[in-house]
mmCIF file with all atom_site columns, C-alpha atoms and ligand atoms in Angstrom:
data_model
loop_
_atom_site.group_PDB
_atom_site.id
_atom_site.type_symbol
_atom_site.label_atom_id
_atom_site.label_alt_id
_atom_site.label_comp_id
_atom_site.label_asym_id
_atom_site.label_entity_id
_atom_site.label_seq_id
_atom_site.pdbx_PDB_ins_code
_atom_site.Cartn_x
_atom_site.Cartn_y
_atom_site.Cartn_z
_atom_site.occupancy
_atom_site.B_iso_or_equiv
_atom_site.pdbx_formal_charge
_atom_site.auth_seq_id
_atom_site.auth_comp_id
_atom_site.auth_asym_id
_atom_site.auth_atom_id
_atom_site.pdbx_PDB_model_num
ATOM   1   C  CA  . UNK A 1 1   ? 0.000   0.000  0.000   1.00 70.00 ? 380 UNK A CA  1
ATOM   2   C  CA  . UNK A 1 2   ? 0.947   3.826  -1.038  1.00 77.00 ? 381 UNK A CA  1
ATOM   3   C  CA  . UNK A 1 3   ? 2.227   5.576  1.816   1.00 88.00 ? 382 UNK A CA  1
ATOM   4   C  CA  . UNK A 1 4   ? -0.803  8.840  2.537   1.00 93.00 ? 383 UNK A CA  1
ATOM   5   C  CA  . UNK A 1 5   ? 0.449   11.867 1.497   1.00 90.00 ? 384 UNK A CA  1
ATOM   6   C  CA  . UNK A 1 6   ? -2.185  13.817 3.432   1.00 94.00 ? 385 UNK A CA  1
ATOM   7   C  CA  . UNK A 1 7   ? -1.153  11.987 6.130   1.00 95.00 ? 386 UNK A CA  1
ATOM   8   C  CA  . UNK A 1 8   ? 2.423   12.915 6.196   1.00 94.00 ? 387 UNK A CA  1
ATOM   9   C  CA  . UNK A 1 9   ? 2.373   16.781 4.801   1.00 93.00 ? 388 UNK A CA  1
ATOM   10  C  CA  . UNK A 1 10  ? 5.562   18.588 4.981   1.00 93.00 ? 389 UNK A CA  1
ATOM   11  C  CA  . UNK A 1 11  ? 6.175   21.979 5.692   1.00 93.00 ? 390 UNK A CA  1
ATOM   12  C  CA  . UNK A 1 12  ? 6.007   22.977 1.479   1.00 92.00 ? 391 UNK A CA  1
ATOM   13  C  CA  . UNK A 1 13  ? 2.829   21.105 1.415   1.00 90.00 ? 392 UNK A CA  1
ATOM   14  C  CA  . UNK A 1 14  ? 1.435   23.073 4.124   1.00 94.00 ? 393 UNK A CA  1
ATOM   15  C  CA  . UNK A 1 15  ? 2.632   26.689 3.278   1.00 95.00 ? 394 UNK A CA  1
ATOM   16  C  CA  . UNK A 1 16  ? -0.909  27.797 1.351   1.00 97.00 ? 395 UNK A CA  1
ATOM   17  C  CA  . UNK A 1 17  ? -2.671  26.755 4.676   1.00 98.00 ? 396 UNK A CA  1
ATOM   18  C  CA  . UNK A 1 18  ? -5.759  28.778 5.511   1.00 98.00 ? 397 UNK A CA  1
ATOM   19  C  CA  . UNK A 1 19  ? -7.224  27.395 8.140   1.00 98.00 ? 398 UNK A CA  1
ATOM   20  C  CA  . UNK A 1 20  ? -6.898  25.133 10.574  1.00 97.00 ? 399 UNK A CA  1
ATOM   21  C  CA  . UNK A 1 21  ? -9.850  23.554 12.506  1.00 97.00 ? 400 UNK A CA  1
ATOM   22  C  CA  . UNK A 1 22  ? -10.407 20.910 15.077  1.00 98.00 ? 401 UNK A CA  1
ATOM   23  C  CA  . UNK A 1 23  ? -10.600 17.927 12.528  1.00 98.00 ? 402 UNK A CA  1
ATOM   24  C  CA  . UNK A 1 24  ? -10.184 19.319 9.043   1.00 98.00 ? 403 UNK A CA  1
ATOM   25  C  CA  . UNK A 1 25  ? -7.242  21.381 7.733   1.00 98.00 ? 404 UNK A CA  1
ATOM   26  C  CA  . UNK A 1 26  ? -8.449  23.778 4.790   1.00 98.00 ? 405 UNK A CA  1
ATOM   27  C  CA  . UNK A 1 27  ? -5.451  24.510 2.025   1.00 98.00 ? 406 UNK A CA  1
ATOM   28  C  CA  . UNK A 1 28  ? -5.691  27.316 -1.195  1.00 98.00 ? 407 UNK A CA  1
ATOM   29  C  CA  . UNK A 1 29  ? -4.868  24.525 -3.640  1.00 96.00 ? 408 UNK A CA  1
ATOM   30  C  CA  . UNK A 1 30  ? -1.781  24.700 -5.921  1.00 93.00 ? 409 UNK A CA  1
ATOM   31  C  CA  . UNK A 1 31  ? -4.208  24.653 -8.860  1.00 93.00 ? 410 UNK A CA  1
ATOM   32  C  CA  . UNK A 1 32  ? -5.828  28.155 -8.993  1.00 95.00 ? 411 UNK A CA  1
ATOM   33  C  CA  . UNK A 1 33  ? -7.111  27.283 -12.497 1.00 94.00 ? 412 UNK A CA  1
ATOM   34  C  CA  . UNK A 1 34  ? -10.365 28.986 -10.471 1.00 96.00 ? 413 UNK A CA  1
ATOM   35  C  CA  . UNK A 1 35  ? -9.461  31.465 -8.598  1.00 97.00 ? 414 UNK A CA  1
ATOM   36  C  CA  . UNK A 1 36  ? -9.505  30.948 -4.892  1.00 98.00 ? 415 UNK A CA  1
ATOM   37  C  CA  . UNK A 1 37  ? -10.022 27.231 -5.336  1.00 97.00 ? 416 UNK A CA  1
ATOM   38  C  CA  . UNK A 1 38  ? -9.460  25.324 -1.870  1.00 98.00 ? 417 UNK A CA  1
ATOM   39  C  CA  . UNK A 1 39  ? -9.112  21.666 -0.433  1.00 98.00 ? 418 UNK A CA  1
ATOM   40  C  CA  . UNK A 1 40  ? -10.349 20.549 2.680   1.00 98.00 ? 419 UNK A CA  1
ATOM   41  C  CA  . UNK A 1 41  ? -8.400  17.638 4.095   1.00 98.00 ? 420 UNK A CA  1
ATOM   42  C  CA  . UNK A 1 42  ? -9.468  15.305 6.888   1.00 98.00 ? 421 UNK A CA  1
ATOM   43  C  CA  . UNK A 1 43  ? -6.903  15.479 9.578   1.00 98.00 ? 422 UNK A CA  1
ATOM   44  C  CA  . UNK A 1 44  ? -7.488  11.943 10.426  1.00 97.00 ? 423 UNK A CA  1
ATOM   45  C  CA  . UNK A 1 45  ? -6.767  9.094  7.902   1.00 97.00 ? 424 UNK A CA  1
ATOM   46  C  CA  . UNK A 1 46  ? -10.455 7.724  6.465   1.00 96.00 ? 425 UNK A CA  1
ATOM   47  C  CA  . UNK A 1 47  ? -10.999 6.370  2.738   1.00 96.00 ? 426 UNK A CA  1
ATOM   48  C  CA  . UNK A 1 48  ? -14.749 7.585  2.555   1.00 96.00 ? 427 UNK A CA  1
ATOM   49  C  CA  . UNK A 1 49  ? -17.082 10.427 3.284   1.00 96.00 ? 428 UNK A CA  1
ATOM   50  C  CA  . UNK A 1 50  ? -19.900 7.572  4.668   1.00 97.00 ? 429 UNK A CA  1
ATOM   51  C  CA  . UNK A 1 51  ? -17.702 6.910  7.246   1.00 97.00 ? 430 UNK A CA  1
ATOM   52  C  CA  . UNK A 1 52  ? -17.021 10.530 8.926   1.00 98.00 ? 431 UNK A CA  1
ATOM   53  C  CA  . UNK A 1 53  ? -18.097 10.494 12.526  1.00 98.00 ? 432 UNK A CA  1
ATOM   54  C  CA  . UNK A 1 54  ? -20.963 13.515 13.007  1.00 98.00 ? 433 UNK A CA  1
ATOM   55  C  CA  . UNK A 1 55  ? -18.586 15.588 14.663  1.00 98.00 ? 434 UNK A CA  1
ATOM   56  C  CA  . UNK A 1 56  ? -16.822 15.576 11.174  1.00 98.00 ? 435 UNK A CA  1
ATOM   57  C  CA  . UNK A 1 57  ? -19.757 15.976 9.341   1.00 98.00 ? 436 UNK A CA  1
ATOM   58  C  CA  . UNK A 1 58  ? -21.196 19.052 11.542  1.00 98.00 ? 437 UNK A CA  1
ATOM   59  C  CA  . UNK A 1 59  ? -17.619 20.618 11.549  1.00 98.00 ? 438 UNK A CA  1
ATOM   60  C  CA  . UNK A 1 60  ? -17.409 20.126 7.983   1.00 98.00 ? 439 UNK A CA  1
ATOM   61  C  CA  . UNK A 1 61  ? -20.796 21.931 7.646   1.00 98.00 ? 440 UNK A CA  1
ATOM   62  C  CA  . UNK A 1 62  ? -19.868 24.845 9.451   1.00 97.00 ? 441 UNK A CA  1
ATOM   63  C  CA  . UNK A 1 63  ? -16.876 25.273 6.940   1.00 98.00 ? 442 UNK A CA  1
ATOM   64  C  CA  . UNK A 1 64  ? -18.490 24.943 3.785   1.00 98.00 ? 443 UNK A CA  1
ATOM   65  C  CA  . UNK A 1 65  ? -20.780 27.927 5.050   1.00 97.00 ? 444 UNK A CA  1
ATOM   66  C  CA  . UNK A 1 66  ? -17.937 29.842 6.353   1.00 97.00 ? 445 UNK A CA  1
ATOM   67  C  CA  . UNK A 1 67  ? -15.729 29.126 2.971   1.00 98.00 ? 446 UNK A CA  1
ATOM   68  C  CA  . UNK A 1 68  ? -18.031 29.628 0.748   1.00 98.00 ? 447 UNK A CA  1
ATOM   69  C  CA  . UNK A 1 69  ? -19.445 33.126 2.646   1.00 98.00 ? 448 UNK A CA  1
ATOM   70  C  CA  . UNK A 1 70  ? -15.155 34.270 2.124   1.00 98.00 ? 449 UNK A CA  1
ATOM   71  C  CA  . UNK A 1 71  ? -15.216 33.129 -1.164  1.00 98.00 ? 450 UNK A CA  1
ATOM   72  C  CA  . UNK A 1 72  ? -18.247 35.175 -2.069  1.00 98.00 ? 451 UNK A CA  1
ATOM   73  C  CA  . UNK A 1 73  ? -16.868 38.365 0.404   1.00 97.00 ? 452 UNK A CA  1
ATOM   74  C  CA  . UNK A 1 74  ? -13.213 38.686 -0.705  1.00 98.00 ? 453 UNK A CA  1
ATOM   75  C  CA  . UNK A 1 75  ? -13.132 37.322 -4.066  1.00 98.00 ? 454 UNK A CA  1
ATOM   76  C  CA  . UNK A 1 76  ? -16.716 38.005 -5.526  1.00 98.00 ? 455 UNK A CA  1
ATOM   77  C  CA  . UNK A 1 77  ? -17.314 34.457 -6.145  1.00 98.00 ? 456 UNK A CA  1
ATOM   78  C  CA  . UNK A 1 78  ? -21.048 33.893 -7.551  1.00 98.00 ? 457 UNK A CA  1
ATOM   79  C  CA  . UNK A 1 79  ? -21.172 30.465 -6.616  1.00 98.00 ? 458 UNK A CA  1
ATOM   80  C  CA  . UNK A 1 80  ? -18.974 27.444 -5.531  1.00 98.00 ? 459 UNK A CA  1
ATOM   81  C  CA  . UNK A 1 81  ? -18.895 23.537 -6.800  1.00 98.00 ? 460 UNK A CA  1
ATOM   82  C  CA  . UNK A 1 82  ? -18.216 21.116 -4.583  1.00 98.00 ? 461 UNK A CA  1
ATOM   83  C  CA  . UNK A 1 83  ? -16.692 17.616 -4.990  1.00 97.00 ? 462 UNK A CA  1
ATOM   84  C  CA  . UNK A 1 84  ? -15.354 14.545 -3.087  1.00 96.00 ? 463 UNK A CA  1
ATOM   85  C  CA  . UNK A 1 85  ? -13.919 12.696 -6.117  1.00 92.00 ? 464 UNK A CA  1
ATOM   86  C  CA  . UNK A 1 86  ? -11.199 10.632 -5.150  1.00 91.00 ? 465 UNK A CA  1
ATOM   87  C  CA  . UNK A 1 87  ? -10.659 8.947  -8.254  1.00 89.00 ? 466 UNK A CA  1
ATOM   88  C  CA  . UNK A 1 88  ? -6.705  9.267  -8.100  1.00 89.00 ? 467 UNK A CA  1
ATOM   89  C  CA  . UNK A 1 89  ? -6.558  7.146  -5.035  1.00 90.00 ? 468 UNK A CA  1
ATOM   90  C  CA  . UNK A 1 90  ? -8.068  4.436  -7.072  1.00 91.00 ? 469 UNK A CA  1
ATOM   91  C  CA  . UNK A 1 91  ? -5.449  4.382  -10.275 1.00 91.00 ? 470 UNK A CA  1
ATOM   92  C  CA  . UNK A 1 92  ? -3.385  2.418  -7.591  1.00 88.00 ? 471 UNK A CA  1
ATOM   93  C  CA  . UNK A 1 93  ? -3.590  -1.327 -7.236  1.00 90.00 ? 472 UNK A CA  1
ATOM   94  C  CA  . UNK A 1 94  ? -3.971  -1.037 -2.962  1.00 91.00 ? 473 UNK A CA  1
ATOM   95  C  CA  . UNK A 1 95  ? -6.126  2.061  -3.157  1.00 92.00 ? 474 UNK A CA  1
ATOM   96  C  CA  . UNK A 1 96  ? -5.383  4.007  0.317   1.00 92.00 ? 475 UNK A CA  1
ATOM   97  C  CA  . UNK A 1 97  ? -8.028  7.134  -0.044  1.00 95.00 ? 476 UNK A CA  1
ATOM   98  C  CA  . UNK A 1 98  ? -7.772  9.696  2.367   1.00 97.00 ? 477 UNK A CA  1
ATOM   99  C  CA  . UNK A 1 99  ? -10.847 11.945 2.394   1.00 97.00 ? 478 UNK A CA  1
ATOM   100 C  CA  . UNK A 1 100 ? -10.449 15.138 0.675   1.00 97.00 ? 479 UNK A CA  1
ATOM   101 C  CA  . UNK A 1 101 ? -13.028 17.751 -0.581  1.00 97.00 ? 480 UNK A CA  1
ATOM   102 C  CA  . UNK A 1 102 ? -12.513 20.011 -3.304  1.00 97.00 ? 481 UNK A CA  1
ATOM   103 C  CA  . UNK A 1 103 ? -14.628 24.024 -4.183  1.00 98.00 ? 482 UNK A CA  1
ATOM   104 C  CA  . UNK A 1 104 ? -14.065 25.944 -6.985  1.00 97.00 ? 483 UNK A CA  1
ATOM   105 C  CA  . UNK A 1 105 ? -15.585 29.402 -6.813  1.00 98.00 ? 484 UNK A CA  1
ATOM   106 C  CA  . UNK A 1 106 ? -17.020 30.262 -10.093 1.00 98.00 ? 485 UNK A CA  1
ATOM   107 C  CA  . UNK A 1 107 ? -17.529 33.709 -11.510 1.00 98.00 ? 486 UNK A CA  1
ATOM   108 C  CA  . UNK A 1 108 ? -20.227 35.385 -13.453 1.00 98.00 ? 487 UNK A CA  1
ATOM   109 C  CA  . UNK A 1 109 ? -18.057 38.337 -13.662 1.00 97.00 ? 488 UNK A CA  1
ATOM   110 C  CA  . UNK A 1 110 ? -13.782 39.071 -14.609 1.00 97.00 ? 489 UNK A CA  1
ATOM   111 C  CA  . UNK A 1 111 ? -11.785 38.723 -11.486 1.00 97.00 ? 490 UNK A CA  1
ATOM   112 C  CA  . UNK A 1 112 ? -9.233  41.566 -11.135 1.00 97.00 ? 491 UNK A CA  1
ATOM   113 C  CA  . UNK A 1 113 ? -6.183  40.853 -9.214  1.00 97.00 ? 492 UNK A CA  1
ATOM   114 C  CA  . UNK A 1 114 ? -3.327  43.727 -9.414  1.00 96.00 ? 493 UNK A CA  1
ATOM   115 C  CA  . UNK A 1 115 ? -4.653  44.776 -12.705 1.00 96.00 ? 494 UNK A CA  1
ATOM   116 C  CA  . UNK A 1 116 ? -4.575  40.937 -13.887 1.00 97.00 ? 495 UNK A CA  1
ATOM   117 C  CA  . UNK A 1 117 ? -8.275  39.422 -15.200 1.00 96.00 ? 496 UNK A CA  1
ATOM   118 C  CA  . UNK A 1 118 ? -9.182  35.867 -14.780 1.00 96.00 ? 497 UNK A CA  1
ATOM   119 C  CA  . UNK A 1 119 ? -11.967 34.738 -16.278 1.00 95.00 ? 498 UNK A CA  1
ATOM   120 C  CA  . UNK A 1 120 ? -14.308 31.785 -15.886 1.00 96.00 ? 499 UNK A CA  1
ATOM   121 C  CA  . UNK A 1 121 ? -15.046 31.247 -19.405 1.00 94.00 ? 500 UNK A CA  1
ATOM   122 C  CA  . UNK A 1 122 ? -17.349 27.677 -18.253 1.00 95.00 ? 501 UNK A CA  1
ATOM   123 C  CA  . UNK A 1 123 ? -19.648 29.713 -16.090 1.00 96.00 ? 502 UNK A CA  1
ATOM   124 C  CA  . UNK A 1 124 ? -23.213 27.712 -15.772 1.00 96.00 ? 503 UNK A CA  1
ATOM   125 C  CA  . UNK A 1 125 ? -21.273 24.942 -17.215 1.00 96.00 ? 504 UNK A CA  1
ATOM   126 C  CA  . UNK A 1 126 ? -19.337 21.970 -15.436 1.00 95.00 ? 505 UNK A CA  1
ATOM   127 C  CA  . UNK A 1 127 ? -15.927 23.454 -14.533 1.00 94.00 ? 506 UNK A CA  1
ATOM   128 C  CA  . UNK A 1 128 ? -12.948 22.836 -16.931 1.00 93.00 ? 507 UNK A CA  1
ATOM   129 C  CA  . UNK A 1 129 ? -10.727 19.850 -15.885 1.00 90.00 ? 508 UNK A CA  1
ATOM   130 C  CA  . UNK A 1 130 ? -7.589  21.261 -18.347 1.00 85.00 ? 509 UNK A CA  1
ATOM   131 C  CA  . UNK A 1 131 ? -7.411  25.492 -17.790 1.00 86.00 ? 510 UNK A CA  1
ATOM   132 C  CA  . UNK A 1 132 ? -4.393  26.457 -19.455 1.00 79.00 ? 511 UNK A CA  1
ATOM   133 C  CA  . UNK A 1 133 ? -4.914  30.464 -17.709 1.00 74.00 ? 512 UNK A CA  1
ATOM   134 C  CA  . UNK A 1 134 ? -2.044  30.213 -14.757 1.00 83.00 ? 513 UNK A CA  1
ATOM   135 C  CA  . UNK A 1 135 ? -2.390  32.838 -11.958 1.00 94.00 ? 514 UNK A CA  1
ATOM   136 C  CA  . UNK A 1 136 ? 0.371   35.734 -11.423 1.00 96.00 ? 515 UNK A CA  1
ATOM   137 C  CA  . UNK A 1 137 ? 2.444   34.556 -8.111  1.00 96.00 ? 516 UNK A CA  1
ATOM   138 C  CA  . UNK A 1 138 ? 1.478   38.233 -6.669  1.00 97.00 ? 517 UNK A CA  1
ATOM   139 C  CA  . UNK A 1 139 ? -1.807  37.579 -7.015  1.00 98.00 ? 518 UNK A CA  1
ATOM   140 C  CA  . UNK A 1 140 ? -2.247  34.137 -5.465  1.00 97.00 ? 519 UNK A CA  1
ATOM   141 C  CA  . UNK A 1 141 ? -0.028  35.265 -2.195  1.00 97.00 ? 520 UNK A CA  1
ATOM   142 C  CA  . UNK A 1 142 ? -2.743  38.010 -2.164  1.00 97.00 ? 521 UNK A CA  1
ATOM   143 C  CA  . UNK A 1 143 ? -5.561  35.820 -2.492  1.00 98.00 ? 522 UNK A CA  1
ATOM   144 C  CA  . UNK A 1 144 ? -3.821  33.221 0.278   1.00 98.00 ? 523 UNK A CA  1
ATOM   145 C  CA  . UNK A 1 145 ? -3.079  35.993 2.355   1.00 98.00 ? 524 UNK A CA  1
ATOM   146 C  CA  . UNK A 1 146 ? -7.386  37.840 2.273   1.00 98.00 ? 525 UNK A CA  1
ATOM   147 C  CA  . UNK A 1 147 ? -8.809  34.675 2.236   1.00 98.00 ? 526 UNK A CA  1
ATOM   148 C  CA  . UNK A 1 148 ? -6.725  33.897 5.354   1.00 98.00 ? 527 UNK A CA  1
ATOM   149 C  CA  . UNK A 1 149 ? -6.812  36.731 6.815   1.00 98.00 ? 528 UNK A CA  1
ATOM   150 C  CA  . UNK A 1 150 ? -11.057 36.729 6.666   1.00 98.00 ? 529 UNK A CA  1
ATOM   151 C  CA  . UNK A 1 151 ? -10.895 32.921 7.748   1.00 97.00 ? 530 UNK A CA  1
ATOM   152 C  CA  . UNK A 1 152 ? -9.347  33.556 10.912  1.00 97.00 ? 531 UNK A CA  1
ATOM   153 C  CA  . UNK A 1 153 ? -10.971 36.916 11.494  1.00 95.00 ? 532 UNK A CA  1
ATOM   154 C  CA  . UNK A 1 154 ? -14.818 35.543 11.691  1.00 79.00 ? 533 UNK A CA  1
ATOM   155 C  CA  . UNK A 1 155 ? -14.897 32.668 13.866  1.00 63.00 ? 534 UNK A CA  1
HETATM 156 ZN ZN1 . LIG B 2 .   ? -4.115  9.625  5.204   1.00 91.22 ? 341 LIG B ZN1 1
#
């Protein structure tokens, strides 16, 4: 069996950290294909959303409402999709999942970032899987750094 990853994160993996709650850890995702686009990861090892206890569940509730209200606040976000996909665990012969839950905020509207625009050409539509649009470095230390700086400011 694969070693986790998300078991065994190392201080690079953790540096776009945004918050950190009892049992989930919330990360700005190295992908920011959509701008602002996040992970949650279960701090405790688990293969499958059925089997979160309900404290998981109600924390995990509380954060969706609380990331999805910063995504909307600092970045302007219209909306947000939500998945639990999990299929790259699986490629493996011994599949060891760890449960992991991805949003992308989605945007009626251009995002301006230091004078940069990002658009989300696929709004109403299912979210690209292959966005070639890469965001400035400036800009996603800026966006780490307000959604951060809201996450930790509201609880
Ligand atoms: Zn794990």
């Amino acid at each position: 069996m694969i070693e986790c990853s998300w078991c065994n994160l190392n201080e690079e993996d953790r540096q776009y950290l945004l918050f950190d709650s009892e049992y989930w850890f919330v990360f700005l995702a190295d992908e920011q294909d959509y701008v602002g686009r996040s992970i949650l990861v279960l701090k405790r090892h688990c293969g499958s959303i059925a089997e979160l206890t309900e404290d998981e569940w109600k924390e995990l509730r509380y954060l969706i409402k609380h990331l999805e209200t910063c995504l909307k606040i600092t970045l302007g976000a219209d909306f947000c999709n939500w998945s639990c996909l999990m299929n790259s665990f699986f490629k493996d012969s011994v599949p060891n999942p760890h449960v992991h839950i991805h949003v992308r905020p989605r945007y009626r509207n251009s995002l301006v970032i230091n004078g940069n625009i990002y658009n989300d050409n696929e709004f109403g539509h299912h979210y690209a899987l292959k966005k070639k649009e890469q965001i400035k470095e400036q800009d996603r230390k800026m966006v780490y750094q307000t959604m951060k700086s809201w996450l930790n400011s509201q609880i």
